[in-house]
Amino acid sequence: MRRLGVDSVPIALFIAVFTGAVPMYFVGALVGKTIMMELGPVLTGMALAGRVGASIAAELGTMKVTEQVDALETLAYDRNSYLIVPRVLAATLMFPVVTAFAMSVGVFSGWITAINLLDLSSPDFLKGLKLFYRFKDIWFGLIKSASFGAAVALMGCLRGLDAQAGAAGVGLSTTRAVVLGCEAILVLDAFWALVLL
Amino acid sequence: MIRLQHLTKSFGAKQVLNGLCLEVPDGRNTVVIGGSGSGKSVTLKLIAGLLEPDAGQVEVDGEVVQTMDRSELAALRGRIGYVFQFAALFDSMTVAQNIGLGLVKQGYDEATIARRVEESLAVVELSGTEDRYPAELSGGMRKRVGIARAIALKPRYILYDEPTTGLDPITSAVMDDLMRRTRDLGVTGLVVTHDMRSAFSVGDRIAMLHCGAIRQVGTVEEIQATDDPVVRQFIEGRPGAALPMPAGGSPE
Ligand SMILES: Nc1ncnc2c1ncn2[C@@H]1O[C@H](COP(=O)(O)OP(=O)(O)O)[C@@H](O)[C@H]1O
Ligand SMILES: [Mg+2]
């Protein structure tokens, strides 16, 4: 309890600072920045790692243990170009789209919250949003999420194709794919923080 | 001709094949018999280049599979049809798409593919099922579609992995008949099975896989008259200690 309480002091101060001493329009800037750069891509990525990574691993895992992957190879198809590449490409393209949608919803709800709970006026929120807004921020966020998409799909493919025989093997691969996908997102996020900022 | 030369394969500490040698002559059906887990499927996968041996090599038409590059391997796969134990049909594709997939890869035009799909389905007596999905078919029908998928490529060789396992006697007889008819079309068959009735029915030659190597090869008559106790025990289906021993542990 104490630790929870003590740990909350900085954030409470932080909020106090932003809602009190500093001009209110910083709220808009804060909402915009964090959502575009961090929360949007990372939270969306994690949610999709659960859905997309798991479904890829389950699908390819089932194909592996029922010998459909072997069958594909005996028909002269290459498993990398036929199974992995299209899935990684699709996720690389789709993650940013979903993330962009999440970003707009996030900023919108930030705005609703600000005007209702913080008594902020819409022009002030917008002013803040624009103040520290760089067009680049959105692009950084979207590029990050594209890399998350590639990583999540790749982990799903690799774990799926690695599945051991039996339904339990597929389940295990699916779980591993999700865990690895989330880990990859955190690592990539740190990487982008170093490279882009 | 397919030639298996001194094939050795282990998974971790488990040795599955231990210097296996076998020749598969053209135009005939060779049947490899052996207990469950004796390495029959592994042997087929080594031939098709789906697995790499630890030592030894596979020669198909004088070329060594293990040294092939991508394009040679793709060409090899046009010559070898593979019928999987549980058919391994692609769930998301119709019967026609399953059978045509290999032809698409080999670059045939649509009309040829449609004609070959129809012909192959006629051979396995499943005409009219083109638009069904694998989930809508019975186990026996799926296996026949698996054979249709293999013969659609007009391969020189077909590898059959336990074609009759899990089928009722009548459906098994249908499969046996199909394998004999395919041979009569000039296709060389290599069948692995532990179904002795089927082995004697489709085999021109029979080889017994035991402890990771070929124990005996011979004609159906020779095998039926064998005086090798291990082979006898297997074909007569008698229980005993000698049979499912892992490689290296043979009690002789
Ligand atoms: N990909 C693999 N990884 C690990 N072990 C395997 C693999 N494939 C086969 N094995 C093992 O090799 C042995 C022979 O398998 P297999 O060739 O499938 O037997 P069968 O004669 O019944 O077809 C089995 O004990 C199996 O567990
Ligand atoms: Mg097998």
Coordinates of C-alpha atoms and ligand atoms in Angstrom, one line a residue:
Chain A
M1 CA 0.0 0.0 0.0
R2 CA 2.7 2.4 1.0
R3 CA 4.7 1.6 -2.1
L4 CA 1.7 2.2 -4.3
G5 CA 1.0 5.4 -2.6
V6 CA 4.6 6.7 -2.6
D7 CA 5.1 5.7 -6.2
S8 CA 2.0 7.6 -7.2
V9 CA 3.4 10.9 -5.8
P10 CA 5.4 11.8 -8.9
I11 CA 2.5 11.2 -11.3
A12 CA 0.2 13.1 -9.0
L13 CA 2.6 16.0 -9.0
F14 CA 2.9 15.8 -12.7
I15 CA -0.8 16.0 -13.2
A16 CA -1.0 18.8 -10.7
V17 CA 1.7 20.7 -12.5
F18 CA -0.1 20.3 -15.8
T19 CA -3.5 21.1 -14.5
G20 CA -2.4 23.9 -12.3
A21 CA 0.7 26.0 -12.6
V22 CA 1.3 25.5 -16.3
P23 CA -0.9 26.9 -19.0
M24 CA -3.7 24.5 -19.6
Y25 CA -3.0 24.0 -23.3
F26 CA 0.0 21.7 -22.4
V27 CA -2.6 19.0 -21.8
G28 CA -3.3 18.9 -25.5
A29 CA 0.4 18.6 -26.3
L30 CA 0.8 15.8 -23.8
V31 CA -2.1 13.9 -25.1
G32 CA -1.1 14.3 -28.7
K33 CA 2.6 13.4 -28.2
T34 CA 2.2 10.4 -26.0
I35 CA -0.6 8.9 -28.1
M36 CA 1.2 9.4 -31.4
M37 CA 4.6 8.3 -30.3
E38 CA 4.1 5.7 -27.6
L39 CA 0.7 4.6 -26.5
G40 CA -0.8 4.3 -30.0
P41 CA 1.8 2.1 -31.6
V42 CA 2.8 0.1 -28.5
L43 CA -0.7 -0.7 -27.0
T44 CA -2.1 -1.4 -30.4
G45 CA 0.9 -3.6 -31.2
M46 CA 0.4 -5.6 -28.0
A47 CA -3.3 -6.0 -28.6
L48 CA -2.6 -7.2 -32.2
A49 CA 0.2 -9.5 -31.0
G50 CA -2.5 -11.4 -29.1
R51 CA -4.8 -11.6 -32.1
V52 CA -2.6 -11.6 -35.2
G53 CA 0.5 -13.4 -33.8
A54 CA -1.7 -16.1 -32.2
S55 CA -3.8 -16.7 -35.3
I56 CA -0.8 -17.0 -37.5
A57 CA 1.0 -19.4 -35.2
A58 CA -2.1 -21.5 -34.8
E59 CA -2.7 -21.6 -38.5
L60 CA 0.8 -22.5 -39.5
G61 CA 1.2 -24.8 -36.5
T62 CA -1.8 -26.8 -37.6
M63 CA -0.4 -26.9 -41.1
K64 CA 2.9 -28.1 -39.8
V65 CA 1.6 -31.0 -37.6
T66 CA -0.8 -32.2 -40.3
E67 CA 2.1 -32.3 -42.8
Q68 CA 0.5 -29.6 -45.0
V69 CA 3.8 -27.7 -44.9
D70 CA 5.6 -30.8 -46.1
A71 CA 3.0 -31.3 -48.8
L72 CA 3.5 -27.7 -50.0
E73 CA 7.2 -28.4 -50.3
T74 CA 6.7 -31.6 -52.2
L75 CA 4.7 -29.5 -54.7
A76 CA 7.8 -27.4 -55.1
Y77 CA 6.6 -24.4 -53.1
D78 CA 9.1 -22.7 -50.9
R79 CA 7.8 -22.3 -47.3
N80 CA 9.5 -18.9 -46.8
S81 CA 8.1 -17.2 -49.9
Y82 CA 4.7 -18.9 -49.8
L83 CA 3.9 -18.9 -46.1
I84 CA 6.1 -16.4 -44.3
V85 CA 6.6 -13.5 -46.7
P86 CA 2.9 -12.7 -47.4
R87 CA 2.0 -12.8 -43.7
V88 CA 4.8 -10.6 -42.7
L89 CA 4.0 -8.1 -45.5
A90 CA 0.3 -8.1 -44.6
A91 CA 1.0 -7.4 -41.0
T92 CA 3.6 -4.7 -41.8
L93 CA 1.0 -2.9 -43.9
M94 CA -2.0 -3.4 -41.6
F95 CA -0.5 -2.6 -38.2
P96 CA 0.0 1.1 -39.1
V97 CA -3.6 1.3 -40.4
V98 CA -5.0 0.0 -37.2
T99 CA -2.6 2.2 -35.2
A100 CA -3.7 5.3 -37.1
F101 CA -7.2 4.5 -36.2
A102 CA -6.3 4.0 -32.6
M103 CA -4.4 7.3 -32.6
S104 CA -7.3 9.3 -33.8
V105 CA -9.7 7.6 -31.3
G106 CA -7.1 8.2 -28.6
V107 CA -6.7 11.9 -29.3
F108 CA -10.4 12.3 -29.6
S109 CA -11.1 10.8 -26.3
G110 CA -8.2 12.8 -24.8
W111 CA -10.0 15.9 -26.0
I112 CA -13.4 14.8 -24.6
T113 CA -11.7 14.0 -21.3
A114 CA -9.9 17.3 -21.2
I115 CA -12.9 19.5 -21.9
N116 CA -15.1 17.6 -19.5
L117 CA -12.8 16.7 -16.6
L118 CA -10.2 19.4 -16.7
D119 CA -12.5 22.3 -17.8
L120 CA -10.2 22.9 -20.7
S121 CA -11.6 24.7 -23.7
S122 CA -11.4 23.2 -27.1
P123 CA -9.3 26.0 -28.6
D124 CA -6.8 25.6 -25.7
F125 CA -6.6 21.8 -26.3
L126 CA -6.1 22.3 -30.0
K127 CA -3.5 25.0 -29.4
G128 CA -1.6 22.5 -27.3
L129 CA -2.0 19.8 -29.8
K130 CA -0.4 21.9 -32.4
L131 CA 2.2 23.5 -30.2
F132 CA 4.6 20.5 -29.9
Y133 CA 3.2 18.7 -32.9
R134 CA 5.6 17.7 -35.5
F135 CA 4.3 16.1 -38.6
K136 CA 7.1 13.6 -38.1
D137 CA 5.5 12.3 -34.9
I138 CA 2.7 10.6 -36.7
W139 CA 5.2 9.1 -39.2
F140 CA 7.5 7.9 -36.4
G141 CA 4.5 6.3 -34.7
L142 CA 3.3 4.6 -37.9
I143 CA 6.8 3.4 -38.9
K144 CA 7.2 1.9 -35.4
S145 CA 4.0 0.1 -35.7
A146 CA 4.9 -1.2 -39.1
S147 CA 8.1 -2.7 -37.5
F148 CA 5.9 -4.2 -34.7
G149 CA 3.7 -5.7 -37.3
A150 CA 6.6 -7.4 -39.1
A151 CA 8.0 -8.7 -35.8
V152 CA 4.7 -10.0 -34.5
A153 CA 3.9 -11.8 -37.8
L154 CA 7.5 -13.2 -38.0
M155 CA 7.3 -14.6 -34.5
G156 CA 3.9 -16.1 -35.3
C157 CA 5.3 -17.8 -38.5
L158 CA 8.5 -19.1 -36.8
R159 CA 6.8 -20.5 -33.8
G160 CA 4.0 -22.0 -35.9
L161 CA 6.4 -23.7 -38.3
D162 CA 8.3 -25.0 -35.3
A163 CA 5.2 -26.6 -33.7
Q164 CA 5.6 -30.1 -32.3
A165 CA 3.1 -32.8 -33.2
G166 CA -0.2 -32.8 -31.4
A167 CA -2.8 -30.2 -30.4
A168 CA -0.8 -29.4 -27.3
G169 CA 2.2 -28.6 -29.5
V170 CA 0.2 -26.1 -31.5
G171 CA -1.2 -24.5 -28.3
L172 CA 2.3 -24.1 -26.9
S173 CA 3.6 -22.5 -30.2
T174 CA 0.7 -20.1 -30.1
T175 CA 1.4 -19.0 -26.6
R176 CA 5.1 -18.6 -27.3
A177 CA 4.3 -16.6 -30.4
V178 CA 2.3 -14.0 -28.4
V179 CA 4.9 -13.7 -25.7
L180 CA 7.7 -13.3 -28.2
G181 CA 5.7 -10.8 -30.2
C182 CA 5.1 -8.6 -27.1
E183 CA 8.8 -8.9 -26.2
A184 CA 9.8 -8.0 -29.7
I185 CA 7.6 -4.9 -29.5
L186 CA 9.2 -3.7 -26.3
V187 CA 12.7 -4.3 -27.7
L188 CA 11.9 -2.5 -31.0
D189 CA 10.3 0.3 -29.1
A190 CA 13.5 0.8 -27.1
F191 CA 15.5 0.6 -30.4
W192 CA 13.4 3.2 -32.1
A193 CA 13.6 5.5 -29.0
L194 CA 17.4 5.5 -29.5
V195 CA 17.3 5.8 -33.3
L196 CA 14.5 8.4 -33.8
L197 CA 14.7 10.7 -30.8
Chain B
M1 CA 15.8 -45.6 -60.1
I2 CA 15.9 -44.4 -56.5
R3 CA 19.0 -45.5 -54.5
L4 CA 19.3 -45.1 -50.8
Q5 CA 22.9 -45.3 -49.7
H6 CA 23.9 -45.8 -46.1
L7 CA 21.3 -43.4 -44.7
T8 CA 21.8 -42.4 -41.1
K9 CA 19.4 -40.1 -39.2
S10 CA 19.0 -39.3 -35.5
F11 CA 16.7 -36.9 -33.7
G12 CA 18.6 -35.8 -30.6
A13 CA 19.8 -38.9 -28.9
K14 CA 17.4 -41.1 -30.7
Q15 CA 18.9 -42.9 -33.7
V16 CA 16.2 -43.7 -36.3
L17 CA 18.1 -44.8 -39.3
N18 CA 21.4 -46.6 -39.1
G19 CA 23.1 -47.2 -42.5
L20 CA 19.9 -47.9 -44.5
C21 CA 20.6 -49.1 -48.1
L22 CA 17.8 -49.8 -50.6
E23 CA 17.3 -49.8 -54.3
V24 CA 13.9 -49.0 -55.8
P25 CA 13.8 -50.4 -59.3
D26 CA 11.7 -48.6 -62.0
G27 CA 8.3 -49.7 -63.0
R28 CA 7.5 -51.7 -59.9
N29 CA 6.0 -51.3 -56.5
T30 CA 8.5 -51.7 -53.7
V31 CA 6.9 -52.0 -50.2
V32 CA 8.9 -51.2 -47.1
I33 CA 7.4 -52.8 -44.0
G34 CA 8.3 -52.0 -40.5
G35 CA 6.7 -51.3 -37.1
S36 CA 5.4 -48.0 -35.9
G37 CA 8.2 -45.6 -35.2
S38 CA 10.7 -47.7 -37.1
G39 CA 11.5 -44.7 -39.4
K40 CA 9.4 -45.4 -42.4
S41 CA 8.1 -41.8 -42.8
V42 CA 11.5 -40.4 -42.0
T43 CA 12.9 -42.5 -44.9
L44 CA 10.3 -41.1 -47.3
K45 CA 11.0 -37.6 -46.2
L46 CA 14.7 -38.1 -46.8
I47 CA 14.0 -39.2 -50.4
A48 CA 11.8 -36.1 -51.1
G49 CA 14.4 -33.8 -49.6
L50 CA 12.1 -32.8 -46.7
L51 CA 14.7 -33.9 -44.2
E52 CA 18.5 -34.0 -44.3
P53 CA 20.3 -37.3 -43.4
D54 CA 23.2 -37.1 -40.9
A55 CA 25.2 -39.3 -43.2
G56 CA 24.6 -41.2 -46.5
Q57 CA 22.8 -40.0 -49.6
V58 CA 19.7 -40.5 -51.8
E59 CA 20.2 -40.8 -55.5
V60 CA 17.2 -40.2 -57.8
D61 CA 17.9 -40.9 -61.5
G62 CA 21.6 -40.7 -60.8
E63 CA 21.4 -37.3 -59.1
V64 CA 22.1 -36.9 -55.4
V65 CA 19.2 -35.2 -53.7
Q66 CA 21.3 -33.8 -50.8
T67 CA 23.5 -31.7 -53.1
M68 CA 20.7 -30.2 -55.2
D69 CA 20.2 -26.5 -55.3
R70 CA 16.8 -24.9 -55.1
S71 CA 15.9 -25.2 -58.8
E72 CA 17.1 -28.8 -59.1
L73 CA 15.1 -29.6 -56.0
A74 CA 12.0 -28.0 -57.5
A75 CA 12.5 -30.1 -60.7
L76 CA 12.9 -33.2 -58.5
R77 CA 9.6 -32.5 -56.9
G78 CA 7.9 -32.4 -60.2
R79 CA 9.1 -36.0 -60.7
I80 CA 8.2 -37.4 -57.2
G81 CA 4.6 -37.5 -56.0
Y82 CA 4.1 -37.8 -52.3
V83 CA 1.0 -39.3 -50.7
F84 CA 0.9 -38.4 -47.0
Q85 CA -0.4 -40.6 -44.3
F86 CA -3.3 -38.4 -43.4
A87 CA -3.5 -36.9 -46.9
A88 CA -2.3 -33.5 -45.8
L89 CA -4.8 -31.7 -48.0
F90 CA -4.9 -27.9 -47.7
D91 CA -7.9 -27.1 -45.6
S92 CA -8.5 -23.7 -47.1
M93 CA -8.6 -25.0 -50.7
T94 CA -11.2 -27.0 -52.6
V95 CA -10.4 -30.4 -54.0
A96 CA -9.7 -29.0 -57.4
Q97 CA -7.4 -26.3 -56.0
N98 CA -5.5 -28.9 -54.0
I99 CA -4.9 -31.1 -57.0
G100 CA -4.0 -28.1 -59.2
L101 CA -1.6 -26.4 -56.9
G102 CA 1.5 -28.4 -58.0
L103 CA 0.5 -27.9 -61.6
V104 CA 0.2 -24.1 -61.1
K105 CA 3.8 -24.1 -59.8
Q106 CA 5.1 -26.1 -62.7
G107 CA 3.6 -23.4 -65.0
Y108 CA 0.8 -25.1 -66.8
D109 CA -2.0 -23.0 -68.3
E110 CA -5.5 -23.0 -66.8
A111 CA -7.1 -25.3 -69.4
T112 CA -4.4 -27.9 -69.0
I113 CA -4.7 -27.7 -65.2
A114 CA -8.5 -28.1 -65.3
R115 CA -8.2 -31.1 -67.6
R116 CA -5.5 -32.8 -65.5
V117 CA -7.5 -32.2 -62.3
E118 CA -10.5 -33.9 -64.0
E119 CA -8.4 -36.8 -65.2
S120 CA -6.8 -37.4 -61.9
L121 CA -10.1 -37.3 -60.1
A122 CA -11.5 -39.8 -62.6
V123 CA -8.6 -42.2 -61.8
V124 CA -9.4 -42.2 -58.1
E125 CA -13.1 -42.3 -58.9
L126 CA -14.0 -39.0 -57.3
S127 CA -15.3 -37.1 -60.3
G128 CA -17.7 -34.3 -59.3
T129 CA -16.0 -33.5 -56.0
E130 CA -14.0 -30.6 -57.5
D131 CA -15.7 -27.9 -55.4
R132 CA -15.9 -29.7 -52.1
Y133 CA -13.6 -28.9 -49.2
P134 CA -11.4 -31.5 -47.5
A135 CA -13.4 -31.2 -44.3
E136 CA -16.5 -32.4 -46.2
L137 CA -14.8 -35.6 -47.3
S138 CA -14.4 -39.0 -45.5
G139 CA -10.9 -40.2 -44.5
G140 CA -10.8 -42.6 -47.4
M141 CA -11.9 -39.9 -49.9
R142 CA -9.2 -37.5 -48.6
K143 CA -6.6 -40.2 -49.1
R144 CA -7.8 -40.7 -52.7
V145 CA -7.7 -36.9 -53.3
G146 CA -4.1 -37.1 -51.9
I147 CA -3.3 -39.7 -54.6
A148 CA -5.0 -37.6 -57.3
R149 CA -2.8 -34.6 -56.2
A150 CA 0.3 -36.8 -56.6
I151 CA -0.6 -38.3 -60.0
A152 CA -1.8 -35.0 -61.4
L153 CA 1.9 -34.1 -61.9
K154 CA 2.5 -37.3 -63.9
P155 CA 5.5 -38.1 -61.7
R156 CA 7.9 -40.9 -62.4
Y157 CA 7.8 -41.9 -58.7
I158 CA 5.1 -41.9 -56.0
L159 CA 5.9 -42.3 -52.3
Y160 CA 3.0 -43.6 -50.3
D161 CA 3.1 -43.2 -46.5
E162 CA 0.8 -45.8 -44.9
P163 CA -1.9 -45.6 -47.6
T164 CA -4.2 -48.1 -45.9
T165 CA -3.7 -47.3 -42.2
G166 CA -6.9 -46.5 -40.5
L167 CA -9.1 -47.5 -43.4
D168 CA -11.8 -50.1 -43.4
P169 CA -11.0 -53.3 -45.4
I170 CA -13.0 -52.3 -48.5
T171 CA -11.5 -48.8 -48.7
S172 CA -8.1 -50.4 -48.2
A173 CA -8.7 -52.7 -51.1
V174 CA -9.7 -49.7 -53.2
M175 CA -6.4 -48.1 -52.3
D176 CA -4.4 -51.2 -53.1
D177 CA -6.1 -51.4 -56.5
L178 CA -5.3 -47.7 -57.1
M179 CA -1.6 -48.3 -56.3
R180 CA -1.5 -51.3 -58.7
R181 CA -3.2 -49.3 -61.4
T182 CA -0.8 -46.4 -60.9
R183 CA 2.1 -48.8 -61.3
D184 CA 0.5 -50.1 -64.5
L185 CA 0.5 -46.6 -65.8
G186 CA 4.3 -46.8 -65.6
V187 CA 4.8 -45.0 -62.2
T188 CA 7.4 -46.5 -59.8
G189 CA 5.9 -46.8 -56.3
L190 CA 7.5 -46.9 -53.0
V191 CA 5.0 -47.8 -50.3
V192 CA 5.7 -47.8 -46.6
T193 CA 3.2 -49.6 -44.4
H194 CA 2.7 -52.0 -41.5
D195 CA -0.4 -53.5 -43.1
M196 CA 0.8 -56.9 -44.3
R197 CA -2.3 -57.7 -46.3
S198 CA -1.8 -54.5 -48.3
A199 CA 1.9 -55.1 -48.6
F200 CA 1.5 -58.5 -50.2
S201 CA -1.3 -57.2 -52.4
V202 CA 0.5 -54.2 -53.9
G203 CA 4.1 -55.2 -53.6
D204 CA 6.3 -56.5 -56.3
R205 CA 9.2 -56.4 -53.9
I206 CA 9.1 -56.2 -50.1
A207 CA 11.8 -54.9 -47.8
M208 CA 11.7 -55.0 -44.1
L209 CA 13.0 -52.0 -42.1
H210 CA 14.2 -53.0 -38.7
C211 CA 16.6 -51.3 -36.3
G212 CA 17.3 -48.5 -38.7
A213 CA 18.4 -50.7 -41.6
I214 CA 16.9 -53.1 -44.2
R215 CA 16.6 -56.5 -42.7
Q216 CA 15.6 -58.4 -45.8
V217 CA 14.5 -57.6 -49.3
G218 CA 12.8 -60.0 -51.7
T219 CA 9.8 -60.9 -53.8
V220 CA 6.4 -61.5 -52.1
E221 CA 7.1 -65.2 -52.3
E222 CA 10.6 -64.9 -50.8
I223 CA 9.3 -62.9 -47.9
Q224 CA 6.4 -65.2 -47.3
A225 CA 8.8 -68.1 -47.2
T226 CA 11.4 -66.3 -45.1
D227 CA 13.3 -68.1 -42.4
D228 CA 14.5 -64.8 -40.7
P229 CA 12.8 -64.9 -37.3
V230 CA 12.4 -61.2 -37.1
V231 CA 10.7 -60.9 -40.5
R232 CA 8.6 -64.0 -39.8
Q233 CA 7.4 -62.6 -36.5
F234 CA 6.4 -59.3 -38.2
I235 CA 4.5 -60.7 -41.1
E236 CA 2.7 -63.2 -38.9
G237 CA 2.0 -60.4 -36.4
R238 CA 3.2 -62.3 -33.3
P239 CA 3.9 -60.3 -30.2
G240 CA 7.4 -60.6 -28.7
A241 CA 10.4 -58.7 -27.6
A242 CA 12.2 -58.5 -30.9
L243 CA 9.8 -56.3 -32.7
P244 CA 9.6 -52.6 -31.9
M245 CA 13.1 -52.4 -30.6
P246 CA 14.8 -49.0 -31.3
A247 CA 17.9 -49.0 -33.6
G248 CA 21.0 -50.5 -32.0
G249 CA 19.2 -52.6 -29.4
S250 CA 18.5 -55.7 -31.5
P251 CA 18.4 -58.9 -29.4
E252 CA 19.7 -61.4 -32.0
Ligands
LIG1 N1 10.8 -34.2 -36.9 C1 11.1 -35.1 -36.0 N2 11.6 -34.7 -34.8 C2 11.9 -35.6 -33.8 N3 11.7 -36.9 -33.9 C3 11.1 -37.4 -35.0 C4 10.8 -36.5 -36.1 N4 10.3 -37.3 -37.1 C5 10.3 -38.5 -36.6 N5 10.8 -38.6 -35.4 C6 11.0 -39.8 -34.6 O1 11.6 -40.8 -35.4 C7 11.0 -42.1 -35.2 C8 10.6 -42.6 -36.5 O2 9.5 -41.9 -36.9 P1 8.6 -42.2 -38.3 O3 9.5 -42.3 -39.4 O4 7.6 -41.2 -38.3 O5 8.1 -43.7 -37.9 P2 7.1 -44.6 -38.7 O6 7.9 -45.7 -39.1 O7 6.0 -44.9 -37.8 O8 6.6 -43.7 -39.9 C9 9.9 -41.9 -34.2 O9 10.4 -42.3 -32.9 C10 9.7 -40.4 -34.2 O10 9.3 -40.0 -32.9
MG2 MG 4.9 -42.9 -40.3

